[in-house]
Short mmCIF file of C-alpha atoms in Angstrom, two decimals:
data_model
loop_
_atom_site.label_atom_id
_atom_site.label_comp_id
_atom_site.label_asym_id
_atom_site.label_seq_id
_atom_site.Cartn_x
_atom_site.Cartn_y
_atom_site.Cartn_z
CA UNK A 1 111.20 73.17 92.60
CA UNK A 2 113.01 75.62 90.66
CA UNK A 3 113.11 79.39 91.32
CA UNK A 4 110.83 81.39 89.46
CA UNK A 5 112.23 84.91 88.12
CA UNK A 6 110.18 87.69 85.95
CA UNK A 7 113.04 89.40 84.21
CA UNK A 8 112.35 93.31 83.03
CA UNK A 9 113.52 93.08 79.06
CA UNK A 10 113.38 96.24 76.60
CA UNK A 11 115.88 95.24 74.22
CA UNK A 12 118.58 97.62 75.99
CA UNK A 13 122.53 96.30 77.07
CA UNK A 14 121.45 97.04 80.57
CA UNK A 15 118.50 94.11 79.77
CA UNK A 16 120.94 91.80 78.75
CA UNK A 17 123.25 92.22 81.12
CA UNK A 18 120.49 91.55 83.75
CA UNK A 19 119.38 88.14 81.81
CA UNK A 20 123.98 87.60 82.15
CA UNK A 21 123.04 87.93 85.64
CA UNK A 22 120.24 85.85 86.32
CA UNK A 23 121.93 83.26 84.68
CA UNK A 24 124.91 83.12 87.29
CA UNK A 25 123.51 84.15 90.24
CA UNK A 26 120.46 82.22 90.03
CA UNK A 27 120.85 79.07 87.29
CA UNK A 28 118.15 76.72 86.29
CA UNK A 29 115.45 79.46 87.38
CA UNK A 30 112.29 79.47 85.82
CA UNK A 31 111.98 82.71 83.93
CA UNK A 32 109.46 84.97 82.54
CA UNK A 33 110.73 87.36 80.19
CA UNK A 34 108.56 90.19 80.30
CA UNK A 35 108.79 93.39 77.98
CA UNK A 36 105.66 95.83 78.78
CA UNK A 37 104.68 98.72 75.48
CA UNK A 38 103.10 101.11 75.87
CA UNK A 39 101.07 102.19 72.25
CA UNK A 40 102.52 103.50 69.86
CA UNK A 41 105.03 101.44 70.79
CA UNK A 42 106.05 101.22 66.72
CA UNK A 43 109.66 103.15 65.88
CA UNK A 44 109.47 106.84 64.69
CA UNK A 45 110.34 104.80 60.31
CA UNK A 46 107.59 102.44 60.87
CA UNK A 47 105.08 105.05 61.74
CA UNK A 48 106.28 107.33 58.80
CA UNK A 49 105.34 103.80 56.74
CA UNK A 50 102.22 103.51 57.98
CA UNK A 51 100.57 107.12 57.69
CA UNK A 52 101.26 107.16 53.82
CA UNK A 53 99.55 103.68 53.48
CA UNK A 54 96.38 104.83 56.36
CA UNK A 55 93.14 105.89 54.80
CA UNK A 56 91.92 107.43 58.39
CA UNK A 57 93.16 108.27 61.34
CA UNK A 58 91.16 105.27 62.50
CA UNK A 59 93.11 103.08 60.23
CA UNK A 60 96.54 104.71 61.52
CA UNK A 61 95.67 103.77 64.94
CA UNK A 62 94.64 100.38 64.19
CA UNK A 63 97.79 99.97 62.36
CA UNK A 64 100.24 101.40 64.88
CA UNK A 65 98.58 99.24 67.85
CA UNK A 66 98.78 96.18 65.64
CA UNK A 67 102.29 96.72 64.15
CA UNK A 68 103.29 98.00 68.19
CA UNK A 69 102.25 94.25 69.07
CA UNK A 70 103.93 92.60 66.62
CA UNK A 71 107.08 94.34 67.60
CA UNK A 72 106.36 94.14 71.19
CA UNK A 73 106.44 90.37 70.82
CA UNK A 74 109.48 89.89 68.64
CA UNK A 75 111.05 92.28 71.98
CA UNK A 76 109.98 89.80 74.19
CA UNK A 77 111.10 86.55 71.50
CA UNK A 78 114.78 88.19 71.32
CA UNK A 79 115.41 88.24 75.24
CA UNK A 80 113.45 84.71 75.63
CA UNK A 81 115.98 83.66 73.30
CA UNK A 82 119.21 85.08 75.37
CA UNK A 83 117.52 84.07 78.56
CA UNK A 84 117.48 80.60 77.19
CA UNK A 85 120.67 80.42 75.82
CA UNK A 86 122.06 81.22 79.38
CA UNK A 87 120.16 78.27 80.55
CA UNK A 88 117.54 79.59 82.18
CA UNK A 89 113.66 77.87 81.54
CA UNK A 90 112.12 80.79 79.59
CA UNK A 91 108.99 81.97 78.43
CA UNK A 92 107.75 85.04 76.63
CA UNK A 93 105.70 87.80 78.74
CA UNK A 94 104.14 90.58 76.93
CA UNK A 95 101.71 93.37 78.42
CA UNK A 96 100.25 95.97 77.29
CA UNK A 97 100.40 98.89 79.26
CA UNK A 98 100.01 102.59 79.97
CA UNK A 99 102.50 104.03 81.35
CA UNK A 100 104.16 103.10 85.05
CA UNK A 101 105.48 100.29 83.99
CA UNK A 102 107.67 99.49 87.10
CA UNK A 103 104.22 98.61 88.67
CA UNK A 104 102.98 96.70 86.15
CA UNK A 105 105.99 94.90 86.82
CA UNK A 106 105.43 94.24 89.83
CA UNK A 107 101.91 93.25 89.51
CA UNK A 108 102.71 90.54 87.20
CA UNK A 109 105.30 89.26 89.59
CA UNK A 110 102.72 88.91 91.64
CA UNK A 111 99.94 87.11 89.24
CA UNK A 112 102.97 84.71 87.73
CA UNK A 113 103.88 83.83 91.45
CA UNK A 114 107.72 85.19 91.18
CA UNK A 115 109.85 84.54 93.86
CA UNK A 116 112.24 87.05 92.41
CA UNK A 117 112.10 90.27 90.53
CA UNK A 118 115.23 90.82 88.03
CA UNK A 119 115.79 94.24 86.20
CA UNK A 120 118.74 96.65 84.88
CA UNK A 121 119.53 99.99 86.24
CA UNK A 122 119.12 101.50 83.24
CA UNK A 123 117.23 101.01 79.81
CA UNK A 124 117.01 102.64 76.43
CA UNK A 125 117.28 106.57 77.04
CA UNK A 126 114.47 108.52 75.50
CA UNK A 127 111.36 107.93 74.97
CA UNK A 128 112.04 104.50 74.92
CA UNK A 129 113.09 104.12 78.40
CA UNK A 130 112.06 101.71 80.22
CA UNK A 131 114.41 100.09 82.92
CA UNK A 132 115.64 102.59 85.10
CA UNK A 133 112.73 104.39 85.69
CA UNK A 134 110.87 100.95 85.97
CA UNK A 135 113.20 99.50 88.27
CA UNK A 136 113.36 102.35 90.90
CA UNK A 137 109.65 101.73 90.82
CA UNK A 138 109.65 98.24 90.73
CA UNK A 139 111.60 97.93 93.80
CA UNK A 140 109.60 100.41 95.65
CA UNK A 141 106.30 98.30 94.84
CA UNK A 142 107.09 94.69 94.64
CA UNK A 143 106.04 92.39 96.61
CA UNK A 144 108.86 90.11 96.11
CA UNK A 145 112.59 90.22 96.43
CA UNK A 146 113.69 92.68 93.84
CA UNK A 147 117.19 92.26 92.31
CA UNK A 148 118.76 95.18 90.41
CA UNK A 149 121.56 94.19 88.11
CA UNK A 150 123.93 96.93 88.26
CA UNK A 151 125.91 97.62 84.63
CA UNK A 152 128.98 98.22 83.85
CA UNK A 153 130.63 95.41 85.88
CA UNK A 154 134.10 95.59 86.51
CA UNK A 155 135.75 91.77 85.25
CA UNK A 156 136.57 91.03 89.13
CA UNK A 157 133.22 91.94 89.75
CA UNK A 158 131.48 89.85 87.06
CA UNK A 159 133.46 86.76 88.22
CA UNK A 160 132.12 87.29 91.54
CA UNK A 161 128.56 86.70 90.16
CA UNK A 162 129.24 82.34 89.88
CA UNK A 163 130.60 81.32 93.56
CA UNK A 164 131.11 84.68 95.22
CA UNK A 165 129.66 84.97 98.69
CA UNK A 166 126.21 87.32 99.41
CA UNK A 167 126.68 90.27 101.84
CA UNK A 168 124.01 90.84 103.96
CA UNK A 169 123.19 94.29 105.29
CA UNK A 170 121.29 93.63 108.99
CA UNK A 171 120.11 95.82 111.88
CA UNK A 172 118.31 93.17 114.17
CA UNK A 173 115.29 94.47 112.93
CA UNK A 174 112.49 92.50 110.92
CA UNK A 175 113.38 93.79 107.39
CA UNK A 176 117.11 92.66 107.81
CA UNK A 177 115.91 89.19 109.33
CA UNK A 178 113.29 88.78 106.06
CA UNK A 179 116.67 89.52 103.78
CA UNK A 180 118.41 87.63 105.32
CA UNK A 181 115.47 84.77 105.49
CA UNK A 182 115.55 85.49 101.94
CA UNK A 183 119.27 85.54 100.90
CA UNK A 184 119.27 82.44 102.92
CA UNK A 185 116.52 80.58 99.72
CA UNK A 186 117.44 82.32 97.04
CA UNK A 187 120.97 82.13 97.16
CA UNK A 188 120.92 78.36 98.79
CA UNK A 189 124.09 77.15 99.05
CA UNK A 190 126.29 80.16 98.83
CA UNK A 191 128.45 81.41 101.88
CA UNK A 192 125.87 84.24 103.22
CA UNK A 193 127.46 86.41 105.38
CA UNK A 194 125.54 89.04 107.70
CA UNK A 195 126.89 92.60 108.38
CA UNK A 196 125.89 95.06 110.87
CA UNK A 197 127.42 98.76 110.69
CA UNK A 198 127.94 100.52 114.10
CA UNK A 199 128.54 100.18 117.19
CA UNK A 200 127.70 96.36 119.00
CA UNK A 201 128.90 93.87 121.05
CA UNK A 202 131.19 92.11 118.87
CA UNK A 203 130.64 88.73 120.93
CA UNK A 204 127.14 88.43 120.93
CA UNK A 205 127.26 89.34 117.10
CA UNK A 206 129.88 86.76 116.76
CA UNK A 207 127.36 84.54 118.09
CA UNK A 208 125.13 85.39 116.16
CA UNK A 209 127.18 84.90 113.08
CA UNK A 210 126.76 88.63 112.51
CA UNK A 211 130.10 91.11 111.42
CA UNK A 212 130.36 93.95 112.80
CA UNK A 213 131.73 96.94 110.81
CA UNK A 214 132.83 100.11 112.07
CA UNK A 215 130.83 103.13 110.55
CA UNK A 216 127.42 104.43 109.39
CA UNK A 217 125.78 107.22 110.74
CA UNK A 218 123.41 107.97 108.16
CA UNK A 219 121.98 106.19 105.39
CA UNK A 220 124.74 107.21 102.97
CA UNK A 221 127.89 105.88 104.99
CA UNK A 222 125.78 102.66 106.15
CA UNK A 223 126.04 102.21 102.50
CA UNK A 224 129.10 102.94 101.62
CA UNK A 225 130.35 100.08 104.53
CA UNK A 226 127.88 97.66 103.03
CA UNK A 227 129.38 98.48 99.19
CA UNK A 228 133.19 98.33 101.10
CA UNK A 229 132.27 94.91 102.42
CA UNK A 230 131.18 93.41 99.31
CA UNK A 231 134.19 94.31 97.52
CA UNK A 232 136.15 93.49 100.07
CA UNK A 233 134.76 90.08 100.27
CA UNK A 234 134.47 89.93 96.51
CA UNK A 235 130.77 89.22 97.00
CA UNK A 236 128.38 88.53 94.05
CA UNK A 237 125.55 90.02 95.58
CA UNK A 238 124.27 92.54 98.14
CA UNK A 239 121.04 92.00 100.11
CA UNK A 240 119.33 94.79 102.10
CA UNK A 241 116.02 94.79 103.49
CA UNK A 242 113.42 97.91 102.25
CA UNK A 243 113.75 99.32 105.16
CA UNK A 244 115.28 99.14 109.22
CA UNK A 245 114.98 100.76 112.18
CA UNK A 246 115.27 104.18 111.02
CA UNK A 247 112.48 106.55 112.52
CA UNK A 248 112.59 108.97 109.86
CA UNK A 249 111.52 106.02 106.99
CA UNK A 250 110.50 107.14 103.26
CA UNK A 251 107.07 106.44 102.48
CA UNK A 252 108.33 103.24 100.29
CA UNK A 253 112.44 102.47 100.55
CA UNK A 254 114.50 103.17 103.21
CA UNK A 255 117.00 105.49 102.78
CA UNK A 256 119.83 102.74 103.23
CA UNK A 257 118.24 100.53 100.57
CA UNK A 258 117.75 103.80 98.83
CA UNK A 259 121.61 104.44 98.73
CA UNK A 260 122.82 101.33 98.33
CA UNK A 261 121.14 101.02 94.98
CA UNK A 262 122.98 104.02 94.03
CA UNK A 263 126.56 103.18 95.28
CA UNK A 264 126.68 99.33 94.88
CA UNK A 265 128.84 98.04 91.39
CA UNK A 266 127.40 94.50 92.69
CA UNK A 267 124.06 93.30 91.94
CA UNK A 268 121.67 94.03 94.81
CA UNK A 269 118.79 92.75 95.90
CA UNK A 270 115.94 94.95 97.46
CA UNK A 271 113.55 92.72 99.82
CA UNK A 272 110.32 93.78 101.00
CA UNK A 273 109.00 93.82 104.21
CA UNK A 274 106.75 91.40 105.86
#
């Protein structure tokens, strides 16, 4: 049974780039292309268009809403297209929203049955934005593995996306065994290889099939390793649980997740707790 992936479109490079993405890291997926407006949705020369034709303010609004649909769902046609294009088994997703859209997101994972979550770091700027803001939310609520694809990509690191390795970041504790867990069905078939930054004993972590990397301290330079690894390794992903063992934990991401997001040129993938 294939994978099933909701992918966060808005029409933006970063969008595409994430559909580039799916396609290589996780081919013949299922995929829901879902763009979320939020009225009026319509673009600042449309709007100007319909006021002089309105008769009432009730007409304007029944206009935009309409028109903001109609757009909405040639949005959500366009990025179907490129998703299928790339191979991937695509259908349209369009929902009407209000605002927190990263949620939304996540909620539809959740009704569609995702097993995977797949947004850009960034969308249109403006008012129109959309990823960015909706994926740091995204990943903070999801339910299911979220997987941030990171833009611009150097070419080494692009080419990494179709046979490179995944990098796991791991503690020992439950989050880094569901990423791993995770890593493990998602990316089936790719070379997975688990790091822990610190101190340990490097033969019971050889053992274990776990690297050990010198560093870390805080959340920042447990990063950092994690993002040296992956490059080092030429990995086409990065997996890190939402959060570890830290006893000073963020209300939703860990601080490690929280940073690797921010430092990582590789796609990462964010995975919830149990």
């Amino acid at each position: 049974m294939p994978l099933g992936v909701i992918i966060g479109f808005d029409g933006s490079p970063a969008a595409t780039a994430a559909i580039d993405v799916g396609r290589l890291l996780l081919p013949g997926a299922h995929a829901w292309v879902a763009h979320l407006w939020t009225p009026p949705f319509t673009s600042d020369a449309l709007r100007r268009r319909l006021r002089a034709s309105a008769r009432s303010a009730s007409e304007l609004v029944e206009l935009t809403e309409v028109e903001g649909e109609r757009e909405a769902q040639r949005v959500a046609a366009t990025g179907t297209t490129l998703a299928r294009a790339a191979g991937l088994d695509a259908e349209p997703l369009v929902k009407r929203s209000w605002g927190g859209e990263g949620l939304v997101l996540a909620q539809l994972a959740e009704q569609v049955a995702a097993d995977v979550v797949l947004v850009g770091s960034r969308g249109l700027g403006g008012a129109q934005a959309l990823l960015g803001s909706v994926s740091d939310i995204a990943v903070q609520y999801a339910s299911r593995p979220t997987l941030v694809a990171q833009a611009p990509m150097l070419a080494d690191e692009y080419d990494a996306l179709a046979e490179g390795p995944v990098v796991v970041g791991t503690d020992g504790s439950t989050g880094a065994q569901s990423a791993l867990a995770a890593a493990q069905r998602i990316f089936a078939g790719r070379e997975i290889v688990a790091v822990a930054v610190g101190d340990g004993d490097a033969e019971t972590a050889a053992a274990d099939g776990v690297v050990i990397e010198p560093g870390g301290g805080s959340a920042r330079a447990t990063a950092e390793v994690l993002v040296d690894v992956a490059a080092r390794r030429r990995a086409a992903v990065l997996v890190v649980g939402s959060r570890g063992r830290s006893a000073l934990r963020q209300v939703l991401l860990g601080s490690v997740a929280r940073a690797t997001l921010q430092f990582s040129h590789r796609p990462v993938l964010v995975v919830p707790g149990a």
